[in-house]
PDB file of N, CA and C in Angstrom:
ATOM      1  N   MET A   1      28.222  51.812  -3.235  1.00 59.00           N
ATOM      2  CA  MET A   1      29.205  51.047  -4.104  1.00 59.00           C
ATOM      3  C   MET A   1      30.084  50.642  -3.375  1.00 59.00           C
ATOM      4  N   GLU A   2      30.862  51.410  -2.337  1.00 73.00           N
ATOM      5  CA  GLU A   2      31.870  50.833  -1.673  1.00 73.00           C
ATOM      6  C   GLU A   2      31.505  49.475  -0.808  1.00 73.00           C
ATOM      7  N   LYS A   3      29.967  49.530  -0.333  1.00 80.00           N
ATOM      8  CA  LYS A   3      29.643  48.428   0.627  1.00 80.00           C
ATOM      9  C   LYS A   3      29.592  47.166  -0.269  1.00 80.00           C
ATOM     10  N   THR A   4      29.258  47.423  -1.690  1.00 79.00           N
ATOM     11  CA  THR A   4      29.486  46.130  -2.748  1.00 79.00           C
ATOM     12  C   THR A   4      30.366  45.799  -2.941  1.00 79.00           C
ATOM     13  N   GLN A   5      31.763  46.589  -2.950  1.00 76.00           N
ATOM     14  CA  GLN A   5      33.066  46.076  -3.384  1.00 76.00           C
ATOM     15  C   GLN A   5      33.572  45.202  -2.035  1.00 76.00           C
ATOM     16  N   PHE A   6      33.220  45.810  -0.700  1.00 81.00           N
ATOM     17  CA  PHE A   6      33.523  44.951   0.345  1.00 81.00           C
ATOM     18  C   PHE A   6      32.976  43.566   0.360  1.00 81.00           C
ATOM     19  N   SER A   7      31.916  43.624  -0.161  1.00 84.00           N
ATOM     20  CA  SER A   7      31.034  42.351  -0.149  1.00 84.00           C
ATOM     21  C   SER A   7      31.625  41.353  -0.984  1.00 84.00           C
ATOM     22  N   ILE A   8      31.982  42.015  -2.143  1.00 88.00           N
ATOM     23  CA  ILE A   8      32.295  41.072  -3.509  1.00 88.00           C
ATOM     24  C   ILE A   8      33.816  40.454  -3.137  1.00 88.00           C
ATOM     25  N   ILE A   9      34.648  41.377  -2.591  1.00 88.00           N
ATOM     26  CA  ILE A   9      36.001  41.061  -2.472  1.00 88.00           C
ATOM     27  C   ILE A   9      36.318  39.812  -1.828  1.00 88.00           C
ATOM     28  N   PRO A  10      35.541  39.714  -0.475  1.00 88.00           N
ATOM     29  CA  PRO A  10      35.782  38.295   0.187  1.00 88.00           C
ATOM     30  C   PRO A  10      35.192  37.172  -0.546  1.00 88.00           C
ATOM     31  N   LYS A  11      34.115  37.357  -1.441  1.00 91.00           N
ATOM     32  CA  LYS A  11      33.625  36.339  -2.275  1.00 91.00           C
ATOM     33  C   LYS A  11      34.686  35.843  -3.129  1.00 91.00           C
ATOM     34  N   ALA A  12      35.315  36.827  -3.852  1.00 91.00           N
ATOM     35  CA  ALA A  12      36.309  36.620  -4.839  1.00 91.00           C
ATOM     36  C   ALA A  12      37.527  35.987  -4.196  1.00 91.00           C
ATOM     37  N   LEU A  13      37.957  36.303  -3.026  1.00 93.00           N
ATOM     38  CA  LEU A  13      38.983  35.737  -2.325  1.00 93.00           C
ATOM     39  C   LEU A  13      38.887  34.148  -2.063  1.00 93.00           C
ATOM     40  N   ALA A  14      37.580  33.869  -1.493  1.00 92.00           N
ATOM     41  CA  ALA A  14      37.104  32.739  -1.327  1.00 92.00           C
ATOM     42  C   ALA A  14      37.116  31.784  -2.427  1.00 92.00           C
ATOM     43  N   ALA A  15      36.655  32.481  -3.704  1.00 92.00           N
ATOM     44  CA  ALA A  15      36.516  31.508  -4.845  1.00 92.00           C
ATOM     45  C   ALA A  15      37.875  31.429  -5.644  1.00 92.00           C
ATOM     46  N   SER A  16      38.967  32.304  -5.106  1.00 92.00           N
ATOM     47  CA  SER A  16      40.161  31.934  -5.653  1.00 92.00           C
ATOM     48  C   SER A  16      40.928  30.981  -4.985  1.00 92.00           C
ATOM     49  N   ARG A  17      40.726  30.813  -3.442  1.00 93.00           N
ATOM     50  CA  ARG A  17      41.270  29.670  -2.905  1.00 93.00           C
ATOM     51  C   ARG A  17      40.734  28.578  -3.191  1.00 93.00           C
ATOM     52  N   THR A  18      39.342  28.499  -3.561  1.00 91.00           N
ATOM     53  CA  THR A  18      38.771  27.101  -3.704  1.00 91.00           C
ATOM     54  C   THR A  18      39.439  26.693  -5.121  1.00 91.00           C
ATOM     55  N   VAL A  19      39.633  27.547  -5.908  1.00 88.00           N
ATOM     56  CA  VAL A  19      40.405  27.155  -7.459  1.00 88.00           C
ATOM     57  C   VAL A  19      41.705  26.567  -7.203  1.00 88.00           C
ATOM     58  N   VAL A  20      42.511  27.234  -6.352  1.00 89.00           N
ATOM     59  CA  VAL A  20      43.917  27.028  -5.936  1.00 89.00           C
ATOM     60  C   VAL A  20      43.749  25.265  -5.282  1.00 89.00           C
ATOM     61  N   MET A  21      43.032  25.125  -4.470  1.00 86.00           N
ATOM     62  CA  MET A  21      42.840  23.995  -3.769  1.00 86.00           C
ATOM     63  C   MET A  21      42.453  22.955  -4.911  1.00 86.00           C
ATOM     64  N   VAL A  22      41.612  23.189  -5.655  1.00 86.00           N
ATOM     65  CA  VAL A  22      41.204  22.337  -6.801  1.00 86.00           C
ATOM     66  C   VAL A  22      42.224  22.006  -7.651  1.00 86.00           C
ATOM     67  N   THR A  23      43.197  23.045  -7.988  1.00 84.00           N
ATOM     68  CA  THR A  23      44.181  23.010  -9.007  1.00 84.00           C
ATOM     69  C   THR A  23      45.381  22.155  -8.209  1.00 84.00           C
ATOM     70  N   GLU A  24      45.695  22.238  -7.091  1.00 74.00           N
ATOM     71  CA  GLU A  24      46.743  21.650  -6.416  1.00 74.00           C
ATOM     72  C   GLU A  24      46.269  20.221  -6.114  1.00 74.00           C
TER      73      GLU A  24
END
């Protein structure tokens, strides 16, 4: 479970940054 969370979090952050760049 923990390994999955550590795997998903960076992907979520990367997706959020991409959305922010597109929004700006």
